[in-house]
Amino acid sequence: MNDPDWKLKKTDLIRVAAHFYQKGWMVGTSGNLSVRVSPDTFLITASGRPKGLLSEDDLVVIRGLGRLPENSSERPRPSAEVSIHQAVYACVDDANAVFHIHSVESNIVSEWAVDHSLLLPPLEMIKGFGVIDPSVGYRIDLLENHLDVSRIALDLKDLLSDPVRVSKNHLPAFLIRHHGLTVWGRDVMDAFHKIELLEYVFRFMVTSRTTDPALSSGSN
Ligand SMILES: [Zn+2]
């Protein structure tokens, strides 16, 4: 627990959470952030804590990527959405940070997905995902929201196990309908940049649809 690398990663998550809180992406106690510290261990924000005021004690260690024991009396408790983070780490080897936010724009654009996929406009910003030509037509997957978060995690595992998903130009992120956005990256800063890029794209879509519906998307 006193590993200097863990301490650095805790500091990173606390700073990112405060930044996202300021942006209005983690209001109240919503949203959750995690970082991998070994192949099957990660740190995640605790349940019910205000994300603008986290301390190191508000980060919970999760060991193992399988089902967690229910009704654990340990405090603090991990985020109720920890199973979503487990699913990403279990299915994506190079995912080392997972960020899940509840932004207004991600909820609006979640209504525009067709067949559980949202086509993004060909903005230069999409190059931030390491792609060469945004005009190819990149997409974000959409999952349905369920009261039982483990059902969302199961759907996510099915999605991430789809061998043709990457070839269909789907970015390393997904929306949950009327719920929020989840993004992963190779480290904390990579996930940080990618979530900011996607939120920019969503803001563009919402703003341009308000002013000119033809601009907001491709042929979705
Ligand atoms: Zn959530």
Coordinates of C-alpha atoms and ligand atoms in Angstrom, one line a residue:
M1 CA 0.0 0.0 0.0
N2 CA 3.0 2.3 0.5
D3 CA 4.5 1.5 -2.9
P4 CA 5.6 4.9 -4.3
D5 CA 4.1 3.9 -7.6
W6 CA 0.7 3.4 -6.0
K7 CA 1.0 6.7 -4.2
L8 CA 1.7 8.5 -7.5
K9 CA -1.3 6.8 -9.1
K10 CA -3.5 7.7 -6.2
T11 CA -2.4 11.3 -6.5
D12 CA -3.1 11.2 -10.3
L13 CA -6.6 9.9 -9.7
I14 CA -7.4 12.5 -7.0
R15 CA -6.2 15.3 -9.4
V16 CA -8.1 14.0 -12.4
A17 CA -11.3 13.6 -10.3
A18 CA -11.1 17.2 -9.0
H19 CA -10.6 18.4 -12.6
F20 CA -13.6 16.4 -13.9
Y21 CA -15.7 17.5 -11.0
Q22 CA -14.9 21.1 -11.9
K23 CA -16.0 20.4 -15.5
G24 CA -19.4 19.2 -14.2
W25 CA -18.7 15.6 -15.3
M26 CA -18.8 14.1 -11.8
V27 CA -21.3 16.1 -9.9
G28 CA -22.6 15.0 -6.5
T29 CA -20.8 11.8 -5.8
S30 CA -21.3 10.4 -9.4
G31 CA -18.7 8.8 -11.7
N32 CA -15.7 6.7 -10.8
L33 CA -12.1 6.4 -11.8
S34 CA -9.6 3.6 -11.6
V35 CA -6.0 2.8 -12.4
R36 CA -4.3 -0.6 -12.8
V37 CA -1.4 -1.3 -10.5
S38 CA -0.6 -4.9 -11.5
P39 CA -2.1 -7.3 -14.1
D40 CA -5.1 -8.2 -11.9
T41 CA -5.1 -5.4 -9.3
F42 CA -6.4 -1.9 -9.5
L43 CA -7.3 1.2 -7.4
I44 CA -10.8 2.7 -7.7
T45 CA -12.6 5.6 -6.2
A46 CA -14.8 4.8 -3.2
S47 CA -18.6 4.8 -3.3
G48 CA -20.4 7.9 -2.2
R49 CA -17.5 10.3 -2.0
P50 CA -17.5 13.8 -3.5
K51 CA -15.1 13.7 -6.4
G52 CA -13.8 17.2 -6.0
L53 CA -12.6 16.4 -2.4
L54 CA -11.0 13.0 -2.6
S55 CA -8.1 11.9 -0.3
E56 CA -5.9 8.9 -0.6
D57 CA -8.2 7.1 1.8
D58 CA -11.0 7.3 -0.7
L59 CA -9.3 4.9 -3.1
V60 CA -10.0 1.2 -2.7
V61 CA -7.8 -1.7 -3.8
I62 CA -9.5 -4.3 -5.9
R63 CA -7.6 -7.6 -6.2
G64 CA -8.7 -10.0 -8.9
L65 CA -10.9 -9.4 -12.0
G66 CA -13.6 -11.9 -11.1
R67 CA -16.8 -11.5 -9.1
L68 CA -16.4 -9.5 -5.8
P69 CA -17.8 -10.8 -2.5
E70 CA -21.2 -9.3 -1.9
N71 CA -22.1 -7.4 1.3
S72 CA -18.5 -6.9 2.3
S73 CA -18.3 -5.0 5.6
E74 CA -15.0 -3.4 4.6
R75 CA -15.0 0.4 4.4
P76 CA -14.6 2.4 2.3
R77 CA -16.6 0.4 -0.2
P78 CA -15.6 0.5 -3.9
S79 CA -17.7 2.3 -6.4
A80 CA -21.0 0.5 -7.1
E81 CA -19.9 0.4 -10.8
V82 CA -16.6 -1.5 -10.1
S83 CA -17.7 -4.4 -12.2
I84 CA -17.6 -2.2 -15.3
H85 CA -13.9 -1.4 -14.6
Q86 CA -13.2 -5.1 -14.0
A87 CA -14.7 -6.0 -17.3
V88 CA -12.5 -3.5 -19.2
Y89 CA -9.3 -4.7 -17.4
A90 CA -10.2 -8.3 -17.9
C91 CA -10.8 -7.9 -21.7
V92 CA -8.3 -5.2 -22.7
D93 CA -4.7 -6.0 -21.9
D94 CA -3.4 -2.5 -22.6
A95 CA -6.1 -0.7 -20.6
N96 CA -4.4 0.7 -17.5
A97 CA -6.8 3.4 -16.5
V98 CA -10.6 3.5 -16.8
F99 CA -12.6 6.7 -16.3
H100 CA -16.4 6.7 -16.1
I101 CA -18.3 10.1 -16.0
H102 CA -21.9 11.3 -16.0
S103 CA -21.7 14.3 -18.3
V104 CA -24.7 16.1 -19.8
E105 CA -23.5 15.9 -23.4
S106 CA -22.8 12.1 -23.2
N107 CA -26.4 11.6 -22.1
I108 CA -27.8 13.7 -24.9
V109 CA -25.8 12.0 -27.7
S110 CA -26.6 8.6 -26.2
E111 CA -30.2 9.2 -27.6
W112 CA -28.7 9.5 -31.1
A113 CA -27.1 6.1 -31.4
V114 CA -28.5 3.7 -34.0
D115 CA -28.2 -0.1 -33.5
H116 CA -26.1 0.5 -30.3
S117 CA -23.5 2.5 -32.1
L118 CA -23.0 6.3 -32.4
L119 CA -21.3 7.6 -35.6
L120 CA -18.9 10.5 -34.8
P121 CA -18.5 13.5 -37.1
P122 CA -15.1 13.6 -38.9
L123 CA -13.4 16.1 -36.6
E124 CA -9.6 16.6 -36.5
M125 CA -9.8 16.0 -32.7
I126 CA -10.5 12.3 -33.4
K127 CA -6.8 12.0 -34.5
G128 CA -6.1 12.2 -30.7
F129 CA -7.1 8.5 -30.6
G130 CA -4.1 7.7 -32.8
V131 CA -6.1 7.4 -36.0
I132 CA -4.9 8.8 -39.3
D133 CA -8.1 9.8 -41.1
P134 CA -11.2 10.8 -39.0
S135 CA -13.3 10.9 -42.2
V136 CA -13.2 7.1 -42.3
G137 CA -16.1 7.2 -39.8
Y138 CA -15.4 6.3 -36.2
R139 CA -17.9 5.0 -33.8
I140 CA -18.7 4.7 -30.1
D141 CA -20.6 1.7 -28.8
L142 CA -23.7 2.1 -26.8
L143 CA -24.9 -0.2 -24.0
E144 CA -28.3 -0.2 -22.4
N145 CA -28.6 1.0 -18.8
H146 CA -29.7 -1.5 -16.2
L147 CA -30.4 -1.1 -12.5
D148 CA -28.2 -4.1 -11.9
V149 CA -24.7 -2.9 -12.9
S150 CA -23.4 -6.4 -13.2
R151 CA -25.7 -6.8 -16.2
I152 CA -24.1 -3.8 -17.9
A153 CA -20.7 -5.4 -17.1
L154 CA -21.8 -8.7 -18.8
D155 CA -23.0 -6.8 -21.9
L156 CA -19.6 -5.0 -21.9
K157 CA -17.7 -8.3 -21.8
D158 CA -19.7 -9.6 -24.7
L159 CA -19.0 -6.4 -26.6
L160 CA -15.3 -6.4 -25.9
S161 CA -15.0 -10.0 -26.9
D162 CA -16.4 -9.3 -30.3
P163 CA -13.4 -9.9 -32.7
V164 CA -14.8 -7.7 -35.4
R165 CA -15.3 -4.7 -33.2
V166 CA -11.9 -3.1 -33.7
S167 CA -12.1 -3.6 -37.4
K168 CA -15.3 -1.7 -37.4
N169 CA -13.5 1.5 -36.3
H170 CA -14.9 1.6 -32.8
L171 CA -13.0 3.8 -30.4
P172 CA -11.8 2.5 -26.9
A173 CA -14.9 3.9 -25.1
F174 CA -18.6 3.3 -24.8
L175 CA -21.7 5.1 -23.8
I176 CA -24.4 3.8 -21.4
R177 CA -27.8 5.1 -22.5
H178 CA -29.0 8.0 -20.4
H179 CA -26.1 7.3 -17.9
G180 CA -22.6 8.3 -19.0
L181 CA -19.4 7.8 -20.8
T182 CA -16.5 5.3 -20.1
V183 CA -13.1 5.6 -21.7
W184 CA -9.9 3.7 -21.1
G185 CA -6.3 4.3 -21.9
R186 CA -2.7 2.9 -21.6
D187 CA -2.2 5.1 -18.6
V188 CA -3.9 7.9 -16.6
M189 CA -2.9 10.7 -18.9
D190 CA -3.9 8.8 -22.0
A191 CA -7.4 8.1 -20.6
F192 CA -7.5 11.8 -19.5
H193 CA -6.8 13.1 -23.0
K194 CA -9.2 10.7 -24.6
I195 CA -12.1 11.5 -22.4
E196 CA -11.5 15.3 -23.0
L197 CA -11.4 14.7 -26.8
L198 CA -14.6 12.7 -26.8
E199 CA -16.4 15.3 -24.6
Y200 CA -15.2 17.9 -27.1
V201 CA -16.7 15.9 -30.0
F202 CA -20.0 15.4 -28.0
R203 CA -20.1 19.1 -27.3
F204 CA -19.7 19.8 -31.0
M205 CA -22.5 17.3 -31.9
V206 CA -24.9 18.9 -29.4
T207 CA -24.1 22.5 -30.3
S208 CA -24.2 21.9 -34.1
R209 CA -27.4 19.9 -33.9
T210 CA -28.9 22.9 -32.1
T211 CA -27.8 25.3 -34.8
D212 CA -27.7 23.0 -37.9
P213 CA -28.9 19.4 -37.7
A214 CA -27.0 18.5 -40.9
L215 CA -23.6 19.2 -39.2
S216 CA -23.9 17.1 -36.0
S217 CA -23.2 13.7 -37.4
G218 CA -22.7 11.6 -40.5
S219 CA -25.3 9.2 -41.8
N220 CA -26.2 7.7 -38.4
Ligands
ZN1 ZN -22.2 5.6 -13.7

